[in-house]
Short mmCIF file of C-alpha atoms in Angstrom, two decimals:
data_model
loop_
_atom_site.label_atom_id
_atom_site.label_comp_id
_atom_site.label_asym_id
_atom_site.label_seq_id
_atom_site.Cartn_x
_atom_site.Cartn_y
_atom_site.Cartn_z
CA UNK A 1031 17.78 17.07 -27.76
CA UNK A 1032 16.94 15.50 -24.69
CA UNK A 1033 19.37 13.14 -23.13
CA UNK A 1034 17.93 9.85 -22.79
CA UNK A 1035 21.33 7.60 -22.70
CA UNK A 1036 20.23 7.12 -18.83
CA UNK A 1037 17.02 6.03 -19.39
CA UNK A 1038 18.04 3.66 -22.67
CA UNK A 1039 20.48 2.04 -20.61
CA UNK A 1040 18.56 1.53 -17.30
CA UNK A 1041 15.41 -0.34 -19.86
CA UNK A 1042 18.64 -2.63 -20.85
CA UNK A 1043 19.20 -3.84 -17.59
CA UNK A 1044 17.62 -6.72 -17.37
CA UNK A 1045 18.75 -7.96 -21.23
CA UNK A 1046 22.44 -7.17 -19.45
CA UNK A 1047 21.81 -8.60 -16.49
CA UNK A 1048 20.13 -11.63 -18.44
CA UNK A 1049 23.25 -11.63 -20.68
CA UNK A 1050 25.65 -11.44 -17.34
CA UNK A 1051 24.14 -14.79 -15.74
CA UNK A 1052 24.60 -16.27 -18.88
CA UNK A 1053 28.42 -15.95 -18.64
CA UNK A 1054 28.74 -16.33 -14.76
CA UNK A 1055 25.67 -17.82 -13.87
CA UNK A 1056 25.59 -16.37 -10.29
CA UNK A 1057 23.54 -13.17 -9.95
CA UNK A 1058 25.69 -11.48 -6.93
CA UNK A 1059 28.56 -11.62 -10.04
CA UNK A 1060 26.14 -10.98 -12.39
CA UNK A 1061 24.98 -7.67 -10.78
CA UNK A 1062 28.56 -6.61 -10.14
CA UNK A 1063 28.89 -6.92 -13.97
CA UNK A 1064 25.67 -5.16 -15.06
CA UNK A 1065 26.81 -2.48 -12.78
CA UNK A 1066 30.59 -2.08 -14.03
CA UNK A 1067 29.46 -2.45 -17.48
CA UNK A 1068 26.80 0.84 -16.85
CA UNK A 1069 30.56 2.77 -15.21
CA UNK A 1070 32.59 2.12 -18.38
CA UNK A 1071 29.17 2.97 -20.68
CA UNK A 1072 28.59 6.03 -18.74
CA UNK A 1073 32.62 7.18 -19.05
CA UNK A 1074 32.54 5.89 -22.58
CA UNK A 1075 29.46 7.41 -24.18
CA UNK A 1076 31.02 9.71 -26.20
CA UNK A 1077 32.35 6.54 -28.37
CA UNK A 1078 28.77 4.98 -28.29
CA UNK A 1079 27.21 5.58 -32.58
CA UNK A 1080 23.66 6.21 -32.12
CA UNK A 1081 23.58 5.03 -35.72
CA UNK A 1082 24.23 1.38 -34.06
CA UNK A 1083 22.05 -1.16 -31.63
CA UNK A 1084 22.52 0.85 -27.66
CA UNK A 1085 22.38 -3.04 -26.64
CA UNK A 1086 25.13 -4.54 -28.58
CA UNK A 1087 27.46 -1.79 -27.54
CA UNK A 1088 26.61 -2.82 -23.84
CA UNK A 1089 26.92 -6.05 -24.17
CA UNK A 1090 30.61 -5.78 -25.86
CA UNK A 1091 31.32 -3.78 -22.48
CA UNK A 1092 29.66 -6.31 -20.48
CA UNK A 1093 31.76 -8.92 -22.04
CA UNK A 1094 35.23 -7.70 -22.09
CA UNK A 1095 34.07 -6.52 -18.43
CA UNK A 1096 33.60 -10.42 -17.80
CA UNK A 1097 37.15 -11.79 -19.42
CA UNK A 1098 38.64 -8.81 -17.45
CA UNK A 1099 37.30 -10.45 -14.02
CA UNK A 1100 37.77 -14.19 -15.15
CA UNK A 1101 41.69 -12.89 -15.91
CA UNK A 1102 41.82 -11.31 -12.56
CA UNK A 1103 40.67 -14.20 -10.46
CA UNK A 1104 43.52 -16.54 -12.03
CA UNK A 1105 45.65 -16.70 -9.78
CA UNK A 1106 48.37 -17.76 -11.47
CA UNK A 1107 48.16 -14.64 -13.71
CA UNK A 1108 48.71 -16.49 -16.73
CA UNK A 1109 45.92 -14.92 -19.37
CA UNK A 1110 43.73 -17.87 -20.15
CA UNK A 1111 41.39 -17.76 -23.79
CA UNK A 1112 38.50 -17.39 -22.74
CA UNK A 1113 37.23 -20.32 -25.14
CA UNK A 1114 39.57 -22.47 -23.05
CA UNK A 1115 38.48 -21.02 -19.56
CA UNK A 1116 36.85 -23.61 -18.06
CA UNK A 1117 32.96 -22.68 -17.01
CA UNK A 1118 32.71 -20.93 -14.40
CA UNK A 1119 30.27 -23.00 -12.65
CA UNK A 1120 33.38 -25.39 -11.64
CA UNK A 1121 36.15 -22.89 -12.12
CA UNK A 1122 36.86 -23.19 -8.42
CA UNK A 1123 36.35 -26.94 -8.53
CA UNK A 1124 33.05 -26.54 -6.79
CA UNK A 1125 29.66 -26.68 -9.38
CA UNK A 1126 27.87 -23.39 -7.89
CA UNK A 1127 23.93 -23.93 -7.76
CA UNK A 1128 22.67 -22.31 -11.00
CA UNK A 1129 20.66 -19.28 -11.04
CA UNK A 1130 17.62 -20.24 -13.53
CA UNK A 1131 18.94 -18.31 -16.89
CA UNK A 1132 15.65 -19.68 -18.11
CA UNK A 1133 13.04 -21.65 -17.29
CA UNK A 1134 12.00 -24.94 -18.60
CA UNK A 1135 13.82 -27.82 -20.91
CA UNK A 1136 14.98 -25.10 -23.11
CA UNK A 1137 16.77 -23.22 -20.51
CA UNK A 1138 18.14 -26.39 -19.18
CA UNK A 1139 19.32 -27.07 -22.66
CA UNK A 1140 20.74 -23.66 -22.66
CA UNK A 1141 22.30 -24.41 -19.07
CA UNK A 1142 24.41 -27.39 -20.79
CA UNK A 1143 26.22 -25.28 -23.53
CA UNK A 1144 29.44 -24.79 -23.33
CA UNK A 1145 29.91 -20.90 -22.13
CA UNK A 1146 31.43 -19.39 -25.70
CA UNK A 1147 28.10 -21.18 -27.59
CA UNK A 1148 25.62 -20.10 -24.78
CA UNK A 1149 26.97 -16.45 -25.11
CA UNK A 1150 26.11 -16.52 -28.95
CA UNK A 1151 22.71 -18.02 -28.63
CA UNK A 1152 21.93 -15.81 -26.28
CA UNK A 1153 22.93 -12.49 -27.99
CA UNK A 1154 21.17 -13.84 -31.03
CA UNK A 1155 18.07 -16.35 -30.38
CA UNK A 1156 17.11 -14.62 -27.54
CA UNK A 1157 18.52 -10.63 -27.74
CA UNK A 1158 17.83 -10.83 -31.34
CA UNK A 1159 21.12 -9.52 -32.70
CA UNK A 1160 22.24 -9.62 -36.41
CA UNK A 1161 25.41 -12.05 -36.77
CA UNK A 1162 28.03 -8.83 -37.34
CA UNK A 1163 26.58 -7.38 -34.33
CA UNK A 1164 26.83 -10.51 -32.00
CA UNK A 1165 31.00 -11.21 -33.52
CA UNK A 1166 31.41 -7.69 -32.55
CA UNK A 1167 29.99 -7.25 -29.14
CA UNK A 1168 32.02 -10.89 -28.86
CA UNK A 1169 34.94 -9.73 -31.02
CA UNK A 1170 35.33 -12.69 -32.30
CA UNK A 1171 35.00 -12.96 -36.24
CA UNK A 1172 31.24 -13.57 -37.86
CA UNK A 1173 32.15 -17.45 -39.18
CA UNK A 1174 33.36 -18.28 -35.58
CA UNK A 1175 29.81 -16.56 -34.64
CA UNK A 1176 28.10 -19.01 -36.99
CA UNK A 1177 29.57 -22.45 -36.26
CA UNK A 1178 29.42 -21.96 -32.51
CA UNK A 1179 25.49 -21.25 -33.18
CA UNK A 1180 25.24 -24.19 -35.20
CA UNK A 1181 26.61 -26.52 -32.72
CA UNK A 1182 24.58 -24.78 -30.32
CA UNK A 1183 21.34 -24.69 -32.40
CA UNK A 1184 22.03 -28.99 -33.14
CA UNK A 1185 22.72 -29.58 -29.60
CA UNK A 1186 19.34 -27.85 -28.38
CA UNK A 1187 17.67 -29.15 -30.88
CA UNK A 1188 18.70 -32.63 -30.05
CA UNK A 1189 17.82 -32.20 -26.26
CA UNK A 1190 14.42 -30.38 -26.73
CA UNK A 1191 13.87 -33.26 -29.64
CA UNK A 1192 13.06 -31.47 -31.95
CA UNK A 1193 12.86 -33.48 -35.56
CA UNK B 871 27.07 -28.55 -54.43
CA UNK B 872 26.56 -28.92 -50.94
CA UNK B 873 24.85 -26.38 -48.53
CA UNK B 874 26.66 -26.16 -45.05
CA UNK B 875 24.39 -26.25 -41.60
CA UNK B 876 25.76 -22.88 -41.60
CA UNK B 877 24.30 -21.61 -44.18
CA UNK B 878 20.92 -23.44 -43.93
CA UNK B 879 21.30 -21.80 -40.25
CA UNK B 880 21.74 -18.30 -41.69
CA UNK B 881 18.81 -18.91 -43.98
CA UNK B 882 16.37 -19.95 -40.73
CA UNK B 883 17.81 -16.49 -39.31
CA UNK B 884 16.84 -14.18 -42.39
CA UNK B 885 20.65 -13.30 -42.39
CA UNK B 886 21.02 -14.44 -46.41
CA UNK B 887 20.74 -11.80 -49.22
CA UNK B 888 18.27 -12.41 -51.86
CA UNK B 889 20.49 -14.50 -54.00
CA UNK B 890 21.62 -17.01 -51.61
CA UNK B 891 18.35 -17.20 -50.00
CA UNK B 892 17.16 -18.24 -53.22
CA UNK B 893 20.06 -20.93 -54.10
CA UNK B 894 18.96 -22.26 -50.66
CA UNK B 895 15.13 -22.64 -51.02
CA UNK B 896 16.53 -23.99 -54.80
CA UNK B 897 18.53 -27.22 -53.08
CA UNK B 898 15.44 -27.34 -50.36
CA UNK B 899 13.17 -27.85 -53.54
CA UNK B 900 15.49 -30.86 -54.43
CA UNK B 901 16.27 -32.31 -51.07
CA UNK B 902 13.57 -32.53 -48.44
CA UNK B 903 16.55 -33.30 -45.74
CA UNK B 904 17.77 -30.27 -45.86
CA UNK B 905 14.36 -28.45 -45.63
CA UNK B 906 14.14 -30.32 -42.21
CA UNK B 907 17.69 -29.16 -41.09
CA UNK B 908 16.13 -25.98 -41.71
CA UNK B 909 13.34 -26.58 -39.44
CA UNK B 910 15.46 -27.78 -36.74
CA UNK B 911 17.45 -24.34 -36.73
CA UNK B 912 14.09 -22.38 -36.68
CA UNK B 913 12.68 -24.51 -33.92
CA UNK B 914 15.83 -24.56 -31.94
CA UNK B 915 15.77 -20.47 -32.00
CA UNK B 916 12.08 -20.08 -31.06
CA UNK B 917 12.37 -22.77 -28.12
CA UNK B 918 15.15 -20.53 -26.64
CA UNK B 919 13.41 -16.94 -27.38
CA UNK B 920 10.42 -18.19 -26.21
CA UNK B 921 11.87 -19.71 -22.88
CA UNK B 922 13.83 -16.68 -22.28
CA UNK B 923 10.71 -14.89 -22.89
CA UNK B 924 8.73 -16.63 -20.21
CA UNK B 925 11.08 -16.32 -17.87
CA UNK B 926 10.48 -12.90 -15.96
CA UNK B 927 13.87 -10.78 -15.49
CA UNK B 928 14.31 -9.02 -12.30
CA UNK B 929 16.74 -6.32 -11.67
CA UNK B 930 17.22 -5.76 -7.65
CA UNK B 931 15.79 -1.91 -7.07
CA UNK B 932 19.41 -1.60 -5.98
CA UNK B 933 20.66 -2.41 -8.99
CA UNK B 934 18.82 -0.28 -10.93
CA UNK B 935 18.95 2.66 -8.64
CA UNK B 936 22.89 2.50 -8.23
CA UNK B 937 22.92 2.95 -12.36
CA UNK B 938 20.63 5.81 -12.26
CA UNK B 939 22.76 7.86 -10.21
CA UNK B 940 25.93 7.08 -11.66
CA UNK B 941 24.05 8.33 -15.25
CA UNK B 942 22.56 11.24 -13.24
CA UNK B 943 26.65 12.25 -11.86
CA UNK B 944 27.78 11.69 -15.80
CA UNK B 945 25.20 13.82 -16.66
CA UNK B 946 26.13 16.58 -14.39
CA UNK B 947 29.42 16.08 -15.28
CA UNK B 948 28.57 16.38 -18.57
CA UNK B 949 26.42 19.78 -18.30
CA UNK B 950 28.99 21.61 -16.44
CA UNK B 951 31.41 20.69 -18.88
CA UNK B 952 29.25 22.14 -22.10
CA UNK B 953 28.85 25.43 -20.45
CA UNK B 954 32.13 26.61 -20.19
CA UNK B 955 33.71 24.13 -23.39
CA UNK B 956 36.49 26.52 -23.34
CA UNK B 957 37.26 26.79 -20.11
CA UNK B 958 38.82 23.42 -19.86
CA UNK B 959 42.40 23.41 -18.86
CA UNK B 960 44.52 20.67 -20.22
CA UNK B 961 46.03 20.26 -16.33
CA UNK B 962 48.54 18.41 -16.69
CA UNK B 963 50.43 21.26 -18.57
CA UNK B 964 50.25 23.44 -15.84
CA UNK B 965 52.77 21.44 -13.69
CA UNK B 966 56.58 21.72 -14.28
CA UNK B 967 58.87 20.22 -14.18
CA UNK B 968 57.24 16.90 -15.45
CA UNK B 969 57.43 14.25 -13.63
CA UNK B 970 58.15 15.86 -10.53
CA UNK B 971 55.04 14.81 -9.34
CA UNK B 972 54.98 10.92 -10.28
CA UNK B 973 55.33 10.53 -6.71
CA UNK B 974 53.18 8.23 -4.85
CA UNK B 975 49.90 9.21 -3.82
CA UNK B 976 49.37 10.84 -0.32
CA UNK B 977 46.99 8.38 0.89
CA UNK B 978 45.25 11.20 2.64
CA UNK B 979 45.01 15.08 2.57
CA UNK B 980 44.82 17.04 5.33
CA UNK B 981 42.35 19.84 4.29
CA UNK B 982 40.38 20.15 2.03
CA UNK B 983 38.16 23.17 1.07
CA UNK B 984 34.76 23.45 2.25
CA UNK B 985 35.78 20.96 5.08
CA UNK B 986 38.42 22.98 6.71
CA UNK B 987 36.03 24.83 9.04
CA UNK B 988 37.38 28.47 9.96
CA UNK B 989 40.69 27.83 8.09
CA UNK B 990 39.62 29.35 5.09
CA UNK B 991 37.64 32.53 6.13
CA UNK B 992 35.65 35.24 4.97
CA UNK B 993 38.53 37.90 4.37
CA UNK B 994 38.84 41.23 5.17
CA UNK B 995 39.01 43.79 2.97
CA UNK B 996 40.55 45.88 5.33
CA UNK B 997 43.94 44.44 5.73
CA UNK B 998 46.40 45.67 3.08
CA UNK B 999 47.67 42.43 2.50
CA UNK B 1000 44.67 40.77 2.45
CA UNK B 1001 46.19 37.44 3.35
CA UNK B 1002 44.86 35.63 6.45
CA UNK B 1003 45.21 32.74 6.25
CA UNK B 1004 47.21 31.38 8.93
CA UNK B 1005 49.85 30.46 7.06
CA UNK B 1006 49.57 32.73 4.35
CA UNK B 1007 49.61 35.66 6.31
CA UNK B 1008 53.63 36.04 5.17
CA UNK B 1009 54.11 39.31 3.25
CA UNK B 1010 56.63 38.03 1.65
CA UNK B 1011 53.76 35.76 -0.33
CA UNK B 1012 51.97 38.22 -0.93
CA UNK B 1013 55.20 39.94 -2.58
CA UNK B 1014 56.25 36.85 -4.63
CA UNK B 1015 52.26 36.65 -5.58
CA UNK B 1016 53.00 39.66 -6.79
CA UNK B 1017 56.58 39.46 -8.80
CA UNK B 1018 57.57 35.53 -9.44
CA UNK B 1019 56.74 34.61 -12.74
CA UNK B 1020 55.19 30.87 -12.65
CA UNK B 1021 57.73 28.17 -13.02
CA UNK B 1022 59.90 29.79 -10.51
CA UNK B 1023 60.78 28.78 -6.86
CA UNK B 1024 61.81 31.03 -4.05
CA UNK B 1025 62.99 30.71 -0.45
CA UNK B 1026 61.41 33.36 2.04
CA UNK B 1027 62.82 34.54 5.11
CA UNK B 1028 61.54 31.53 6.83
CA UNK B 1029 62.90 28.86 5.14
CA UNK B 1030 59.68 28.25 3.69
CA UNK B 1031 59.86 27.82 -0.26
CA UNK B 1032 57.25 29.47 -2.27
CA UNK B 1033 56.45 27.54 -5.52
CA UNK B 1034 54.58 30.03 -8.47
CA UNK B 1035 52.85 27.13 -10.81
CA UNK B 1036 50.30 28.70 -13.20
CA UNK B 1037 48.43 31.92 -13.61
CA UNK B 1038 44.89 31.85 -14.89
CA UNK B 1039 41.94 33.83 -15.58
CA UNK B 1040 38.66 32.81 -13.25
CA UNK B 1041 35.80 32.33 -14.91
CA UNK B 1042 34.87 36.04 -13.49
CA UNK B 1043 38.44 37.62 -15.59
CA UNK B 1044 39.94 37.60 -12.34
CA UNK B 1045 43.70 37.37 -12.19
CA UNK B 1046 44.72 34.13 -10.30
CA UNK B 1047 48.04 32.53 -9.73
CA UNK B 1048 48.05 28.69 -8.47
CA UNK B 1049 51.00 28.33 -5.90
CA UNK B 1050 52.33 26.00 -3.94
CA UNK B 1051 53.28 27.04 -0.44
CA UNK B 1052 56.52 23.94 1.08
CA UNK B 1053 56.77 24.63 4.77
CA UNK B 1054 59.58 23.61 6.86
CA UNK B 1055 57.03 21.68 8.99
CA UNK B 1056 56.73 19.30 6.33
CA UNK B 1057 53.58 20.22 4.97
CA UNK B 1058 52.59 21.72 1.72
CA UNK B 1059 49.93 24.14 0.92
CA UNK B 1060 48.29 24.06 -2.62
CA UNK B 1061 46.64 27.30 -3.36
CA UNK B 1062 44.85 29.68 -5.65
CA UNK B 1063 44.65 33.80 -5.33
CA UNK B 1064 43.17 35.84 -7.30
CA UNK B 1065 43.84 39.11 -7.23
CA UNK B 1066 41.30 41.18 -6.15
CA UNK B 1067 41.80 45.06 -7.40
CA UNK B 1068 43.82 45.74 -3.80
CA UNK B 1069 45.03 42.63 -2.53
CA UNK B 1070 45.14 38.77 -3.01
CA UNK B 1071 42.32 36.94 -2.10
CA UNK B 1072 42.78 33.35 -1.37
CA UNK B 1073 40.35 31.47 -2.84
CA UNK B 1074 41.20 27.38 -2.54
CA UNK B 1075 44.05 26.30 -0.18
CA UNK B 1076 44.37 22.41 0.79
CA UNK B 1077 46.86 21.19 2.72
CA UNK B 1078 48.82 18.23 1.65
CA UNK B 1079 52.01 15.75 3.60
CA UNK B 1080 54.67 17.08 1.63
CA UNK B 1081 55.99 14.19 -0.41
CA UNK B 1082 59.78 14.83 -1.01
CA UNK B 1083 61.15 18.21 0.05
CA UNK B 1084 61.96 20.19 -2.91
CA UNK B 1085 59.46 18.76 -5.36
CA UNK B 1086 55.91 19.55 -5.73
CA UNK B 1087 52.77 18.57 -3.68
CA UNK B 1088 51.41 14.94 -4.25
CA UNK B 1089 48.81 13.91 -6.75
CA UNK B 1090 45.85 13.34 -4.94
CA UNK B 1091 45.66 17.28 -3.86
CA UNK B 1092 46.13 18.27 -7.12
CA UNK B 1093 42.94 16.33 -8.44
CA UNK B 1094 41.63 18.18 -6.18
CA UNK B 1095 42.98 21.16 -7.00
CA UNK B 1096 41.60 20.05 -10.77
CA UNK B 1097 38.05 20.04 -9.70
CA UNK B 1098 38.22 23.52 -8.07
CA UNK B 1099 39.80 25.06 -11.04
CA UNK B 1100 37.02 23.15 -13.42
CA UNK B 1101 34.16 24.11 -11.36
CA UNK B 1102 35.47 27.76 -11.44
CA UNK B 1103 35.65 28.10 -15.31
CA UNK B 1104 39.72 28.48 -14.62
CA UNK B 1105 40.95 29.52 -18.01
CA UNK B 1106 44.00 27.54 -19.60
CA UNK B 1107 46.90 28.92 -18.09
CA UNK B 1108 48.99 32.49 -19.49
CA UNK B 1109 51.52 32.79 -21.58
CA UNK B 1110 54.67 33.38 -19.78
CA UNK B 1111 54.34 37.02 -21.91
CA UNK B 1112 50.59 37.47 -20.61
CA UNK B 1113 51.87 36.42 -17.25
CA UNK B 1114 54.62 39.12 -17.08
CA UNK B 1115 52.47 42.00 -18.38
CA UNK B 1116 49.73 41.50 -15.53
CA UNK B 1117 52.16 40.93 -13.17
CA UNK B 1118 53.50 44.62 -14.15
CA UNK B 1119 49.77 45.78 -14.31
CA UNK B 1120 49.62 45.01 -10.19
CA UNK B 1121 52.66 47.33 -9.65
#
């Protein structure tokens, strides 16, 4: 069988790296991300299921790779949830230029989520995932999955103005 | 009954099974608001797809090219390891006492093989004891090569302590014995010989700081040491029974 795990994961790139300036919305952190997250796939493989989405697996990696970092740069060591992390646009006090996660009102909508409802619409509206796989790449339980999407689905809704 | 945003949410996203799909279209049949809550999940979801969709995703060359070689190393990794799926040695039985080693890491090692230049040298044949390695010219290695079963520690002449670890077949049924070589000069020389019909050949030797006289050679050698032995086919290490008889079978 010819090994194509490389190749699969390389065409994700840009859905991880996508996924990545969602959460830290700078792309030099973003890249560092994308690229830890293909280490720990490469050294974990042999747990990927081919049975189950390549791209959810990577984005669970890509994730815990994320609240790993956010945990390291406390200083005060104290573990912080990560739904009470503060963005980390201001999370040195300082609101870091966006990268464009997408373009237009949409994206700015997008932009104004709180992190933790951004992440969901992301994996879902826009990565397509199924509800169980989005709680499990967030590991976070599928009714948390669905009212942060709601709120998020209202709030662009209400921006965008759409009746 | 009421029908959460959730739900009406879930039903915009296909995620409802046939029945409650159908209980919701049921209450939108009754209740044009919630058909329109319904709308505004859809529309929410395609003005987000769609502007992620239009918005082109670059991945610096970098990037990319960075990944592909860490998946090409896995994947070498990966085919060495199903040729010989046998071969590999669970090494962290091979060292004894345990614990000896949780030492902290020499930060550097001295030599290493294939960088140690005419340290390691073609061998002659010629020479009885085979050994020529500077410092493992000693006969009296060659003779505890020869008789000290692994596990065992010995002082030579010198003062120099000669440490038998493992023996192991190489992946060519050669007889090898992984030793550790503690020299009064305060460094420590990992090795492997195999034995060679006549004499001992040495074939990996590294050179480590000693990290606390007495106890074996630090860490980082030994991974080292670990990718010699896997890129060898090293066999899991004897049986202190198989050990003996071979031993007797050089006599």
């Amino acid at each position: 069988m010819p090994d194509t795990f490389t190749e699969d994961l390389v065409a994700l790139l840009p859905n991880l790296r996508r996924f990545a300036l969602s959460l830290c919305r700078r792309h030099d952190m973003a890249d560092d991300l994308v690229q830890i997250t293909a280490e720990r796939a490469f050294a974990a493989r042999d747990r990927f299921d081919p049975a189950t989405r390549l791209d959810a697996w990577l984005f669970r990696i890509l994730r815990n790779a994320w609240i790993d970092q956010t945990r390291r740069t406390k200083t005060q060591g104290t573990i912080v949830d990560i739904d009470d992390a503060p963005d980390a646009a201001t999370v040195d006090g300082t609101k870091i230029a966006e990268d464009a996660l997408m373009l237009g009102a949409a994206g700015a909508a997008m932009a104004d989520l709180p992190e933790d409802q951004r992440a969901v619409m992301l994996l879902i509206c826009v990565e397509e995932l199924s509800y169980k796989d989005a709680a499990e790449a967030l590991d976070i339980p599928v009714g948390t999955v669905m009212s942060r999407l709601a709120r998020a689905r209202l709030a662009v809704a209400e921006k965008l103005g759409i009746k | 009954m009421t029908i959460t945003d959730e739900k009406l949410m879930a039903y915009a996203d296909g995620e409802l099974n046939a029945a409650e799909a159908a209980e919701v279209e049921r209450a939108m049949a009754e209740d044009e608001a919630l058909a329109l809550r319904v709308t505004l999940f859809a529309g929410s979801r395609k003005a987000v797809r769609e502007a992620a969709m239009a918005t082109p995703l670059a991945v610096p060359e970098a990037l990319a090219e960075k990944v592909r070689a860490l998946g090409a190393a896995h994947a070498a990794g990966r085919a060495a390891a199903e040729k010989a799926p046998d071969k590999i040695v669970d090494l962290s039985a091979r060292r004894r006492p345990a614990g000896s080693w949780q030492l902290p890491l020499a930060a550097s090692i001295a030599l290493a093989i294939g960088a140690i230049g005419g340290w390691i040298v073609a061998h002659s044949s010629t020479t009885p004891a085979g050994l020529e390695i500077a410092a493992l010219g000693d006969p009296a290695i060659v003779e505890a090569l020869s008789t000290l079963p692994s596990g065992e520690r010995q002082v030579l002449d010198n003062g120099n302590q000669f440490a038998a670890i493992a023996s192991f077949e190489d992946g060519g049924g050669r007889f090898c014995r992984e030793f550790e070589y503690d020299q009064v000069s305060g460094t420590t020389l990992v090795a492997v010989a195999c034995h060679d019909q006549t004499h001992w050949d040495v074939r990996f030797a590294i050179a480590a700081p000693a990290a606390t006289p007495g106890l074996y050679a630090p860490a980082s050698s030994l991974e080292t040491l670990d990718a010699y032995l896997s890129a060898t086919g090293a066999g899991a290490p004897l049986s202190t029974a198989d050990e003996a008889a071979a031993l007797s079978a050089l006599q």
